Short mmCIF file of C-alpha atoms in Angstrom, two decimals:
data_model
loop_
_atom_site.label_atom_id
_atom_site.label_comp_id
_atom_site.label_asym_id
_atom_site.label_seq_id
_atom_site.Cartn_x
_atom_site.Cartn_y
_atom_site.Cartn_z
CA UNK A 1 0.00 0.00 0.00
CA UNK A 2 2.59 2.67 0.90
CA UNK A 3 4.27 2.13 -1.98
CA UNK A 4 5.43 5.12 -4.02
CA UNK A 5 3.53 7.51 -1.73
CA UNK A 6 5.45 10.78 -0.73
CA UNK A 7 4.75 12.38 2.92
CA UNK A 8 6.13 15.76 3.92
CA UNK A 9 5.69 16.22 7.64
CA UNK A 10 5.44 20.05 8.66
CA UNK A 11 6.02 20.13 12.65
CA UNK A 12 8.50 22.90 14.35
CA UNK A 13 9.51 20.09 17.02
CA UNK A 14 11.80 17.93 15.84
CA UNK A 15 11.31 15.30 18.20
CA UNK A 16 7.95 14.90 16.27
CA UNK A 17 9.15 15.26 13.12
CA UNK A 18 11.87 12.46 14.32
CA UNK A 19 8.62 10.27 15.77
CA UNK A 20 6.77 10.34 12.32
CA UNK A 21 10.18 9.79 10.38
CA UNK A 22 11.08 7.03 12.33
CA UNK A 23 7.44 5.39 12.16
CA UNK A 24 6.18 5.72 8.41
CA UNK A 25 9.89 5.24 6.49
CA UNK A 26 9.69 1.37 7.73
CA UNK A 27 6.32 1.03 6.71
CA UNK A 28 7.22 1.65 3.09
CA UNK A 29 6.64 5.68 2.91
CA UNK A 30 8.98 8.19 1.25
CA UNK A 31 9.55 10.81 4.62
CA UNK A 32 10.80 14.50 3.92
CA UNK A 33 10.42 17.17 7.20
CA UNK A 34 10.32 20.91 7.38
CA UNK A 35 10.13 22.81 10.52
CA UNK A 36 8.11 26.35 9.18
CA UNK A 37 5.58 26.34 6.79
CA UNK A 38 7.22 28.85 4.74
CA UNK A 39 9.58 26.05 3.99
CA UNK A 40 6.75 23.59 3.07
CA UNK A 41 5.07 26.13 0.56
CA UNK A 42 8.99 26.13 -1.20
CA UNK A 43 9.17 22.68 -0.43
CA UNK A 44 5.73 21.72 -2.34
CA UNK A 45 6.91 23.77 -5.47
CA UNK A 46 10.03 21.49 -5.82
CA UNK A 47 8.92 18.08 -5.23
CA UNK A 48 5.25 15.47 -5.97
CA UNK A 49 4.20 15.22 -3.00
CA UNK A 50 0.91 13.07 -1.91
CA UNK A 51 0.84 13.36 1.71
CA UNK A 52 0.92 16.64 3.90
CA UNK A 53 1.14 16.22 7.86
CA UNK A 54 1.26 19.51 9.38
CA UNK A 55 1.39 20.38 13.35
CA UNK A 56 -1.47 22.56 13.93
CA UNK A 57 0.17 25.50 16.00
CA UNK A 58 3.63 26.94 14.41
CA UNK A 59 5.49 30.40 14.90
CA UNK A 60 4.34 32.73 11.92
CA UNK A 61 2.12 30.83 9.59
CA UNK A 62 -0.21 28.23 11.47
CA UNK A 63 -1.38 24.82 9.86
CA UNK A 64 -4.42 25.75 9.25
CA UNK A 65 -2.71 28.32 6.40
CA UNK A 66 -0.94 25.52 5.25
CA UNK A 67 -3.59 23.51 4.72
CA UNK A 68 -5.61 26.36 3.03
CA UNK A 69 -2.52 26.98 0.28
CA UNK A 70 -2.48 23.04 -0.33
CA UNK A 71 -6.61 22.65 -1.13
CA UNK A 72 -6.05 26.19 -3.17
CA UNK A 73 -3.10 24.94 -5.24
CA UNK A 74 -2.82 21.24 -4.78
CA UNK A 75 -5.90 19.95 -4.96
CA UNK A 76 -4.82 16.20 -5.65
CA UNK A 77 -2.61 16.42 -1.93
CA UNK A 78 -3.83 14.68 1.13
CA UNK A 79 -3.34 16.46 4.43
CA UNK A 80 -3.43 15.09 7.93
CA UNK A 81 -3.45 17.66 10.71
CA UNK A 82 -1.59 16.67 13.96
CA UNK A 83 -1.57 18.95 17.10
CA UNK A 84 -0.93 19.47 21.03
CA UNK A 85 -3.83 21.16 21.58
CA UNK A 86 -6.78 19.57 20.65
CA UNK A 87 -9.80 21.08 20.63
CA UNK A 88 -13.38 19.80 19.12
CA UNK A 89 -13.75 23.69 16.96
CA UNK A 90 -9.49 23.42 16.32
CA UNK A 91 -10.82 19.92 14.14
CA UNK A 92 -14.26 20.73 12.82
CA UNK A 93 -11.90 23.94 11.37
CA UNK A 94 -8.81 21.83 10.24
CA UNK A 95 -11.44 19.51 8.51
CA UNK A 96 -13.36 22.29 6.97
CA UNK A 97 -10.40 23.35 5.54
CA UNK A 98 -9.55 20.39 4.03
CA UNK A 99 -7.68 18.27 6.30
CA UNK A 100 -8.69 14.29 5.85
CA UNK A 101 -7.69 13.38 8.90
CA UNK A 102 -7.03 14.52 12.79
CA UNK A 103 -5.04 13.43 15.07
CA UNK A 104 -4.28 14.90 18.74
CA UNK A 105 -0.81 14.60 20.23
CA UNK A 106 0.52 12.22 22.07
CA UNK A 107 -0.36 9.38 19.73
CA UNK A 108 0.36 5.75 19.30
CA UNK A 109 2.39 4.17 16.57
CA UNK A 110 -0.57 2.25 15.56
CA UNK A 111 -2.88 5.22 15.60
CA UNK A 112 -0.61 7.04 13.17
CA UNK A 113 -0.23 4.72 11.03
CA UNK A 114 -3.88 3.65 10.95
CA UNK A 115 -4.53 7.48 10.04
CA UNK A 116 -2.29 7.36 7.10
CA UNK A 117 -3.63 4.28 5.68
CA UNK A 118 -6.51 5.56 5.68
CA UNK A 119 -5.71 8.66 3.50
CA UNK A 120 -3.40 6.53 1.73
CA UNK A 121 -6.32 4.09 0.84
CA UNK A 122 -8.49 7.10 -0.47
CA UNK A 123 -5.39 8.70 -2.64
CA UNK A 124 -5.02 5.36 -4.39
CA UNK A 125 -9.15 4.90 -4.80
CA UNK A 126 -8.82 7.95 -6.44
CA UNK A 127 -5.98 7.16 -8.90
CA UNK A 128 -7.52 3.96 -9.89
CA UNK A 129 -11.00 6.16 -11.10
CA UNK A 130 -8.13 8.71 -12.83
CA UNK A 131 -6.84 5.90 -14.36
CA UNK A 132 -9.81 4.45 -15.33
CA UNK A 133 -10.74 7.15 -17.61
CA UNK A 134 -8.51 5.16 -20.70
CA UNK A 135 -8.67 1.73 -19.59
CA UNK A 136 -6.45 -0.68 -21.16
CA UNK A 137 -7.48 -2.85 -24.24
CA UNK A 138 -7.69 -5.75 -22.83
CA UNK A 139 -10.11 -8.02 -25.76
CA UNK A 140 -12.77 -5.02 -24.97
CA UNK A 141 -13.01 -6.15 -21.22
CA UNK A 142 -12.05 -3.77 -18.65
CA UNK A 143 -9.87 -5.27 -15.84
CA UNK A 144 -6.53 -4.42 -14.40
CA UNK A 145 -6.31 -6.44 -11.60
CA UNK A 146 -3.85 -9.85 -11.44
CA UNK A 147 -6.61 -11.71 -11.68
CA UNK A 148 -8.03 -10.73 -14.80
CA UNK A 149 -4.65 -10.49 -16.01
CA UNK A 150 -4.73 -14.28 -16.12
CA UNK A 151 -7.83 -14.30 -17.54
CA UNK A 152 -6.31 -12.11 -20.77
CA UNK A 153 -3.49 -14.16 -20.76
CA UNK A 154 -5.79 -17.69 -21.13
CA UNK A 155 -8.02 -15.30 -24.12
CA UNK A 156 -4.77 -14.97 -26.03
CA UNK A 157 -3.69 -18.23 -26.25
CA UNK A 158 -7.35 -19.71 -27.05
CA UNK A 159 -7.64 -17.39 -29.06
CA UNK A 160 -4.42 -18.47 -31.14
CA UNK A 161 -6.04 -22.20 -31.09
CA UNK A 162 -8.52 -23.73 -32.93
CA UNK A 163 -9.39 -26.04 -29.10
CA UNK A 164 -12.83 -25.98 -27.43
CA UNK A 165 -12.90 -23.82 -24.48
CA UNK A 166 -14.74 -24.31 -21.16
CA UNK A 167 -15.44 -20.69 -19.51
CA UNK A 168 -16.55 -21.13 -15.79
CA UNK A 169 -17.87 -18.53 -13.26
CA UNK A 170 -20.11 -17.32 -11.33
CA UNK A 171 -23.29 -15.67 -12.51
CA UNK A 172 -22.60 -11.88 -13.51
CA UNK A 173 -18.83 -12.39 -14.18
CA UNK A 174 -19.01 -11.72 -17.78
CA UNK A 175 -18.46 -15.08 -19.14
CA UNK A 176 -20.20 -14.29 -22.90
CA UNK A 177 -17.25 -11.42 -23.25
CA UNK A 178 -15.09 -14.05 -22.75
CA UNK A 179 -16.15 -16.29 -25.10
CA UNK A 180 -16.64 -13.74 -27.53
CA UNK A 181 -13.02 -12.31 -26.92
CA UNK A 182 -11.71 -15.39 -28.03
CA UNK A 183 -14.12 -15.90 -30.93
CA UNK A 184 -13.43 -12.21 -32.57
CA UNK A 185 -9.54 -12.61 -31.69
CA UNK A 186 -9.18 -15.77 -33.58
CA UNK A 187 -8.81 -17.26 -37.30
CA UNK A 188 -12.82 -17.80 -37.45
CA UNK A 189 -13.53 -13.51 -36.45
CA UNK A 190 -14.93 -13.33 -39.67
CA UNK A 191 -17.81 -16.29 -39.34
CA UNK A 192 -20.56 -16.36 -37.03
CA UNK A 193 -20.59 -15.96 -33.39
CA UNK A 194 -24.31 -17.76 -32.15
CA UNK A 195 -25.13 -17.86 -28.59
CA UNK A 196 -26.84 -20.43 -27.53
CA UNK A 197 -29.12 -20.67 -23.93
CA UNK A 198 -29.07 -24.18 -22.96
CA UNK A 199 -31.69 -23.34 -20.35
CA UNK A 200 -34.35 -22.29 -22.52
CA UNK A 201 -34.50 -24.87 -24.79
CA UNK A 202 -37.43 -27.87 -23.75
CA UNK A 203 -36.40 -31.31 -24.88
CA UNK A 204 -39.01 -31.29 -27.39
CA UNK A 205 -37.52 -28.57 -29.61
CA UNK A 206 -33.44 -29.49 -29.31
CA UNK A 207 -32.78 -31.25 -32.30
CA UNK A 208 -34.89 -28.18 -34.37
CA UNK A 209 -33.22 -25.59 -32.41
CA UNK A 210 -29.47 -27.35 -32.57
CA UNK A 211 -29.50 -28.49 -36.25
CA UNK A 212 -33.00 -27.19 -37.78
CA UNK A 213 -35.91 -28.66 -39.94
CA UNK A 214 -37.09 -29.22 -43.44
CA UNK A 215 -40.69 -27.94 -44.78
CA UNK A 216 -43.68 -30.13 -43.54
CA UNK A 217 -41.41 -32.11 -40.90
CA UNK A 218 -43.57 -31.66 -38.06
CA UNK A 219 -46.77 -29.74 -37.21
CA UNK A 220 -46.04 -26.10 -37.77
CA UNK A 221 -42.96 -26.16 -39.83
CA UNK A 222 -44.08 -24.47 -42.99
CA UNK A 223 -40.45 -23.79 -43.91
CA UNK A 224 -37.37 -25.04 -43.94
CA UNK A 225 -34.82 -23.45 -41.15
CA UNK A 226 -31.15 -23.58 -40.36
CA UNK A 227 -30.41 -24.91 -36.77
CA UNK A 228 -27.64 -22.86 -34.43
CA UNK A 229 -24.89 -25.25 -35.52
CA UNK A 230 -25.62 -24.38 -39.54
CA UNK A 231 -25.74 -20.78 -39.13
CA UNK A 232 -22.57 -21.02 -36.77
CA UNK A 233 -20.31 -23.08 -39.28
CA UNK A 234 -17.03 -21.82 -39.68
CA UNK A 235 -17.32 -20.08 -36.65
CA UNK A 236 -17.71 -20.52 -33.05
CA UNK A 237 -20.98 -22.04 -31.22
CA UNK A 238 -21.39 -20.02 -27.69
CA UNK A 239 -23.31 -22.90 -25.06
CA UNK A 240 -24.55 -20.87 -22.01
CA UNK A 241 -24.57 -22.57 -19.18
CA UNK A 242 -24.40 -25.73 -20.53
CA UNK A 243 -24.31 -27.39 -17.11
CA UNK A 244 -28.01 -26.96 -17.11
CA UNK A 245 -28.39 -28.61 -20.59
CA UNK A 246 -30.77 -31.62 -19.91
CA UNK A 247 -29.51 -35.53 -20.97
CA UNK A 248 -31.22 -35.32 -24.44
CA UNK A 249 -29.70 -31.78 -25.19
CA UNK A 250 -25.95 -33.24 -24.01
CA UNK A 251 -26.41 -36.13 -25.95
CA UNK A 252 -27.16 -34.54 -29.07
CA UNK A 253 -23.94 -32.12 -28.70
CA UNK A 254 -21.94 -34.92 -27.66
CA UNK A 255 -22.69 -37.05 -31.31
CA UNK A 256 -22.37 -33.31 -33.44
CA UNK A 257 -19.03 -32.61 -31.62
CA UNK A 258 -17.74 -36.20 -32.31
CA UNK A 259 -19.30 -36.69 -35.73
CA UNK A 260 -18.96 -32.98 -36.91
CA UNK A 261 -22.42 -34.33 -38.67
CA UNK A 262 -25.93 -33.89 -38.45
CA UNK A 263 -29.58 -33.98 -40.49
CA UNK A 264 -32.18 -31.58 -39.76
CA UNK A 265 -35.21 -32.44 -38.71
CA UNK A 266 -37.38 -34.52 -41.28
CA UNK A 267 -34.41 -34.67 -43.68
CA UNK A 268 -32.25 -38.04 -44.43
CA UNK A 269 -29.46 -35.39 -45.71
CA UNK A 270 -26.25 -35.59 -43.82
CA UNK A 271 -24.48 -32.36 -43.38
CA UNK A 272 -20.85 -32.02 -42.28
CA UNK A 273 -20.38 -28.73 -40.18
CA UNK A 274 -16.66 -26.94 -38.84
CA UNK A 275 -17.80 -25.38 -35.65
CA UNK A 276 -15.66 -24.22 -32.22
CA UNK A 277 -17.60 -24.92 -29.09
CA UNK A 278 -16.92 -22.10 -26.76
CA UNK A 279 -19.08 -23.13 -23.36
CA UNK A 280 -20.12 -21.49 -20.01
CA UNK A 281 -21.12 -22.37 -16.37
CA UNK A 282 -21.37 -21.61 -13.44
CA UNK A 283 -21.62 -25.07 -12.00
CA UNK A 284 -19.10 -27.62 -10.94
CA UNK A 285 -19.34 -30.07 -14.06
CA UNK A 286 -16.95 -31.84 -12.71
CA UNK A 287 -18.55 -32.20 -9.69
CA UNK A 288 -21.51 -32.71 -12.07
CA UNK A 289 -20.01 -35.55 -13.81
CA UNK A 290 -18.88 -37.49 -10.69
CA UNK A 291 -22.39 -37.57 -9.82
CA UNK A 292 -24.07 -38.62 -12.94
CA UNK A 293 -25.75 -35.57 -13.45
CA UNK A 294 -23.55 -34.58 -17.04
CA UNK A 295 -21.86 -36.64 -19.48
CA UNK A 296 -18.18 -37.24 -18.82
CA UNK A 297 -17.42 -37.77 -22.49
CA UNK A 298 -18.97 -34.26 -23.14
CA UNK A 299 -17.18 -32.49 -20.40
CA UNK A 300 -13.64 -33.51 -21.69
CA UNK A 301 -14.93 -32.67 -25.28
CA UNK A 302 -15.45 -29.31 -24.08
CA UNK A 303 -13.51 -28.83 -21.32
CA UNK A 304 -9.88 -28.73 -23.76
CA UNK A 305 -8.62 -25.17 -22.57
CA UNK A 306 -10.69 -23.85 -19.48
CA UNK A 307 -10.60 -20.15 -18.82
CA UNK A 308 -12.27 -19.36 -14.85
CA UNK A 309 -13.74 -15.86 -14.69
CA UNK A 310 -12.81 -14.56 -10.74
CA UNK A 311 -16.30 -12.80 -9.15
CA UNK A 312 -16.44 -9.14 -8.58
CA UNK A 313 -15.33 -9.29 -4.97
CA UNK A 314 -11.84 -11.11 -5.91
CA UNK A 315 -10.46 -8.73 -8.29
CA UNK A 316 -9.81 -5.86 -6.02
CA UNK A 317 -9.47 -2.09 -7.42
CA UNK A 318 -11.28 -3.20 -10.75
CA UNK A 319 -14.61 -2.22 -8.93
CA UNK A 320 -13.08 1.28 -9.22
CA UNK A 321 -12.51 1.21 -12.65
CA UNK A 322 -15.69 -0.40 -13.53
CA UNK A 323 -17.35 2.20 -11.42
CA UNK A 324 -16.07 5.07 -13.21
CA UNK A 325 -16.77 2.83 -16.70
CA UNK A 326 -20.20 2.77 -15.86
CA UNK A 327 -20.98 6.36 -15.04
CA UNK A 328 -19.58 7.80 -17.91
CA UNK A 329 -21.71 5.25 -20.61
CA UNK A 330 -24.71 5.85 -18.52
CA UNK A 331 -24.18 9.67 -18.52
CA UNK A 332 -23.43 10.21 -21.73
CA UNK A 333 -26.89 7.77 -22.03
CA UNK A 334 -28.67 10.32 -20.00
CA UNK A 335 -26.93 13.46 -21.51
CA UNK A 336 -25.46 14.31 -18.72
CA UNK A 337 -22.31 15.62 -16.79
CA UNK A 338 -21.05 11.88 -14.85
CA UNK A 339 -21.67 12.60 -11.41
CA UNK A 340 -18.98 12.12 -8.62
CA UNK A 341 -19.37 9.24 -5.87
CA UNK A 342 -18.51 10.81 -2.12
CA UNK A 343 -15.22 8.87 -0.32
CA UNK A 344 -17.57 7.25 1.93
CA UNK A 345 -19.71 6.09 -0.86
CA UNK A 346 -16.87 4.84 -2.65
CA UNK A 347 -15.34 3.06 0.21
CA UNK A 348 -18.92 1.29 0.65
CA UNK A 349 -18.85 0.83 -2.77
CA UNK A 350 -15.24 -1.18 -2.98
CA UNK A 351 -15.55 -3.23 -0.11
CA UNK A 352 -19.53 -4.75 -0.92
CA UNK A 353 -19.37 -8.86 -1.69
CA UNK A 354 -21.24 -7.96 -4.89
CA UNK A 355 -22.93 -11.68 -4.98
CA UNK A 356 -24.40 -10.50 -8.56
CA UNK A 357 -21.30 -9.49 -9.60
CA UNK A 358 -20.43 -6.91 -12.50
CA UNK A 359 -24.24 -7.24 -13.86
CA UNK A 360 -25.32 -6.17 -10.34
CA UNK A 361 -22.62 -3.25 -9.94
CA UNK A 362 -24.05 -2.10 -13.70
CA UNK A 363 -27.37 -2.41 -12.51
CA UNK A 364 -26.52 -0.39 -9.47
CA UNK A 365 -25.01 2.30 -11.44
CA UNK A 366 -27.04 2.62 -13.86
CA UNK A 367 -29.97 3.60 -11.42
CA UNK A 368 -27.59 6.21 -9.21
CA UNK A 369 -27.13 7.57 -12.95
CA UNK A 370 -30.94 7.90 -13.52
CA UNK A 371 -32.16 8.81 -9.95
CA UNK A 372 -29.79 10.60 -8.30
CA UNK A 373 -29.80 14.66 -9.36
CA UNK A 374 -26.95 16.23 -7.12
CA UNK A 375 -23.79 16.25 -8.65
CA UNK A 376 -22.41 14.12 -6.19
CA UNK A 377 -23.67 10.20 -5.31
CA UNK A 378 -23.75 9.61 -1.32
CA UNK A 379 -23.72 7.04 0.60
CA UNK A 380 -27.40 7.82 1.79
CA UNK A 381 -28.10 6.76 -1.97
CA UNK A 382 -26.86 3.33 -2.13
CA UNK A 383 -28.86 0.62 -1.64
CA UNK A 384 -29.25 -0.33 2.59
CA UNK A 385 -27.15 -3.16 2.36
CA UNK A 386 -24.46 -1.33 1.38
CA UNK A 387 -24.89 1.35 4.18
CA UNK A 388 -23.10 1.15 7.87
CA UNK A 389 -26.42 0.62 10.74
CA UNK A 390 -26.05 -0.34 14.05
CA UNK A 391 -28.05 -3.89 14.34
CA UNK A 392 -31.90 -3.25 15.25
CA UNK A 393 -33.15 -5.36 18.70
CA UNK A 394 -34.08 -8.34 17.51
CA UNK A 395 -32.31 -8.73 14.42
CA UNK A 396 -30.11 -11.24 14.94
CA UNK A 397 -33.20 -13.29 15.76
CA UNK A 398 -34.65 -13.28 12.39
CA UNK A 399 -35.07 -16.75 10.55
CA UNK A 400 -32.83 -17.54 7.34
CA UNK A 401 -36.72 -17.00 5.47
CA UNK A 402 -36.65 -13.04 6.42
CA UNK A 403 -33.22 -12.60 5.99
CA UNK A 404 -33.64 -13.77 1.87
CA UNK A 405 -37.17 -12.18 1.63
CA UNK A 406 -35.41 -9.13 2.72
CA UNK A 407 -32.13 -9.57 0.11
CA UNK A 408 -34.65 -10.42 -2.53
CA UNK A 409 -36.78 -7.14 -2.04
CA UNK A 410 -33.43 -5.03 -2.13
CA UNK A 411 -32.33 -6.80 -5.24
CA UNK A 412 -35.94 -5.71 -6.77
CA UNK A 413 -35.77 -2.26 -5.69
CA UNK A 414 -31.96 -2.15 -7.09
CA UNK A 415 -33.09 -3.31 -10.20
CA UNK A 416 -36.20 -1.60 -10.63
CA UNK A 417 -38.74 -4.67 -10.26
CA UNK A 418 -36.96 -6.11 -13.06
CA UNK A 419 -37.57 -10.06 -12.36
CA UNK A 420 -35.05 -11.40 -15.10
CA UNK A 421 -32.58 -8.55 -13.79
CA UNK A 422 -32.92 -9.80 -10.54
CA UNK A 423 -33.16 -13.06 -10.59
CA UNK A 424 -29.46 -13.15 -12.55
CA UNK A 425 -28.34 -11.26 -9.60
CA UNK A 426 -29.42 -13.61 -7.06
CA UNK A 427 -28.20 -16.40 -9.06
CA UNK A 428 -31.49 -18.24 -9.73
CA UNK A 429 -33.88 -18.95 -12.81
CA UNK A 430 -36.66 -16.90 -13.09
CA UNK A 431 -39.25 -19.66 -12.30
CA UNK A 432 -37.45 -20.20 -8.60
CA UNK A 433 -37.70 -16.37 -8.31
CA UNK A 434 -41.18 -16.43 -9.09
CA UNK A 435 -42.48 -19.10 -6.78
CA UNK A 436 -40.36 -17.25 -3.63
CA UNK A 437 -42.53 -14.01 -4.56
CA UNK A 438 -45.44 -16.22 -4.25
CA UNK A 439 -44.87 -17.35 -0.75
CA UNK A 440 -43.91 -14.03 0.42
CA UNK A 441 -46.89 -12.87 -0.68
CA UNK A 442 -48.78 -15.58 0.86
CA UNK A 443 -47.32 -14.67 4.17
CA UNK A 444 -48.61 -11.05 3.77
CA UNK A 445 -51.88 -12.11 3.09
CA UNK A 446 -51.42 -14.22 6.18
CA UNK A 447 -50.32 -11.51 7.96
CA UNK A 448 -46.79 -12.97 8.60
CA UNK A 449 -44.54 -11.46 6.11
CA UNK A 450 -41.54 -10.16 7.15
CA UNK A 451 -42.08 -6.87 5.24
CA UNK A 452 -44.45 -5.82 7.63
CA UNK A 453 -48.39 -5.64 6.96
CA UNK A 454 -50.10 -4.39 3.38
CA UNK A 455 -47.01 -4.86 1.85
CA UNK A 456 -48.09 -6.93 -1.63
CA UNK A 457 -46.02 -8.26 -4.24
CA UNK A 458 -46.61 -8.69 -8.29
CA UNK A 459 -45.51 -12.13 -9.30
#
């Protein structure tokens, strides 16, 4: 954390000046001292500096003019006001001026240094969002963290293959960018690119949907159509969560992927197809396939390269980045200046689990974008969840039931009752969702809902 962070310390006792040297140069900070803030002001004009301590009482100029010359011409500076005599107006005045932190003499190793890392963990949340304004090209994802790094790294090299690829992750981790990074990156850019929801395809209709059907072949089908594998020859074949595929549907991929041959429906024609299976989940199919549930000959036909997409809450400062992403497509979608996000917002912001991952941070966003006027975003405007509250009597009696009915209704209100929105988020199908609405609205009927009386839901 400390490193390449510059501190002057502004004190005219140099047995304090000696106390902070001696404390923050081990921890990893760059220490220069001054004794008069006259020096500091010549100081500042020489040297980047990121960090200002200043002592709040000094002959001539006081700290409190110190810190008014930083916020006037150094608005990027942190300052930390230390002093001898505290006094509650002495900080509401030093913070009012700008200070981001106070801290009354004497003081504790540890509470120095927690005080810096504090401002040091705001300086570097804030040159992660000025960075963010021309993320990197990474295959049109935006990422900087190790974690993606690896995932880039895995894109590249599938990319330069012809293998099939196995993308796993959790819900909302952006496994379809994945899949098509490595699609548009490679020798087949120029064919198709078909997605392809195994979910939503009933047994009934899999061999139409996969390969497609001839004139007259079955009630309904008055005209011949091309199934996702013709249309996707010579390219790539996207299979969305193809851990929920049912037996029929993985049977039917597993003889195309070995064969590279199939008939349409109602047709003794055998066509020979070139496809790349690029497949997602966010299951354990290996897990999956120890208990019988998918086909282990399928899973190591697909599962050639695998590329794991990390969730949200893994890949550290990218939050940041996304963050500032975010606001400026959704401004410029609203035409309007991006708003800024308060520290305290953004600190709530960076250290939330996100269990929806980047489609719930978008979602999130995108309504602070839309609802919130001001200039600035608050932390009064995030969602509840996200807020710091003290733990209401009785709340740490409330059953597992009211705990998800309550998630559930803050994932609604986040996405604006958008059921497919939020049922994504919370990681189930939309049928699931729908029969949990149901029984919460039962219990309001019944007068037992843990949303309090009246309170009535649309399914």
């Amino acid at each position: 954390m400390a490193r390449n962070i510059r501190i002057l310390a502004v004190d005219d006792s140099k047995s304090t000046l000696e106390v902070l040297k001696r404390n923050l140069q081990p921890a990893g900070y760059e220490v220069f001292t001054c004794g008069r803030v006259d020096e500091a002001v010549a100081l500042l004009e020489d040297l980047v500096i990121d960090l200002v301590i200043t002592d709040y009482r000094m002959p001539a100029a006081s700290g409190l003019d110190l810190i008014k010359h930083v916020r006037a011409n150094l608005p990027d500076v942190e300052i930390m006001m230390i002093t001898g005599y505290p006094s509650i107006p002495g900080a509401v005045e030093a913070i009012k001026d700008g200070a981001g932190e106070y801290l009354a003499k004497p003081f504790t190793n540890e509470e120095l240094l927690s005080s810096v890392g504090r401002i040091v963990e705001r300086l570097q949340r804030r040159r992660v969002l000025a960075s963010a304004d021309t993320p990197p090209d990474n295959f049109g994802i935006i990422g900087t963290s190790p974690e993606m790094e690896q995932v880039f790294q895995r894109i590249g090299k599938a990319a330069a293959s012809d293998a099939n690829v196995l993308i796993s992750g959790e819900s909302g981790t952006g496994k379809e960018l994945v899949a098509r990074a490595v699609h548009y990156n490679s020798d087949r850019r120029t064919a198709s690119f078909v997605p392809v929801n195994c979910t939503a395809i009933p047994d009934s209709l899999v061999e139409s949907e996969l390969f497609g059907h001839v004139k007259g072949a079955f009630t309904g089908a008055k005209e011949s159509r091309a199934g996702f594998f013709e249309v996707a020859n010579g390219g790539s074949i996207f299979l969305d969560e193809i851990g929920d595929a049912s037996p029929t549907m993985q049977a039917k991929l597993l003889r195309v992927l070995q064969s590279k041959e199939f008939c349409k429906v109602g047709s003794s024609i055998v066509k020979t197809v070139d496809v790349r299976i690029l497949a997602a989940t966010h299951k354990d199919l290996r897990r999956m396939v120890q208990e019988g549930t998918f086909r282990e000959d399928l899973f190591y036909r697909i599962n050639v390269i695998d590329i794991h997409v990390p969730p949200l809450s893994q890949r550290g400062d990218d939050v940041l980045v996304l963050i500032n992403h975010f606001l400026a497509e959704f401004s410029r979608t609203m035409h309007r200046t991006p708003p800024t996000i308060s520290d305290e917002a953004l600190k709530a912001l960076r250290r939330n689990d996100w269990p929806g991952n980047i489609r719930e941070l978008e979602n999130l966003i995108q309504r602070l974008v839309v609802i919130v006027d001001r200039d600035t975003i608050e932390v009064t405007d995030l969602p509840e969840t996200m807020r710091f509250s003290l733990p209401r009597e009785g709340s740490v009696k409330r059953s597992l039931e009211e705990v998800e009915f309550e998630h559930i209704r803050n994932v609604l209100a986040m996405t604006g009752d958008n059921k497919t929105q939020a049922a994504d988020i919370l990681g189930i199908n939309r049928k699931t969702l729908r029969e949990k609405l149901k029984r919460m609205e039962e219990g309001t009927r019944r007068g037992n809902s843990p949303w309090g009386p009246g309170v009535l839901l649309k399914c």
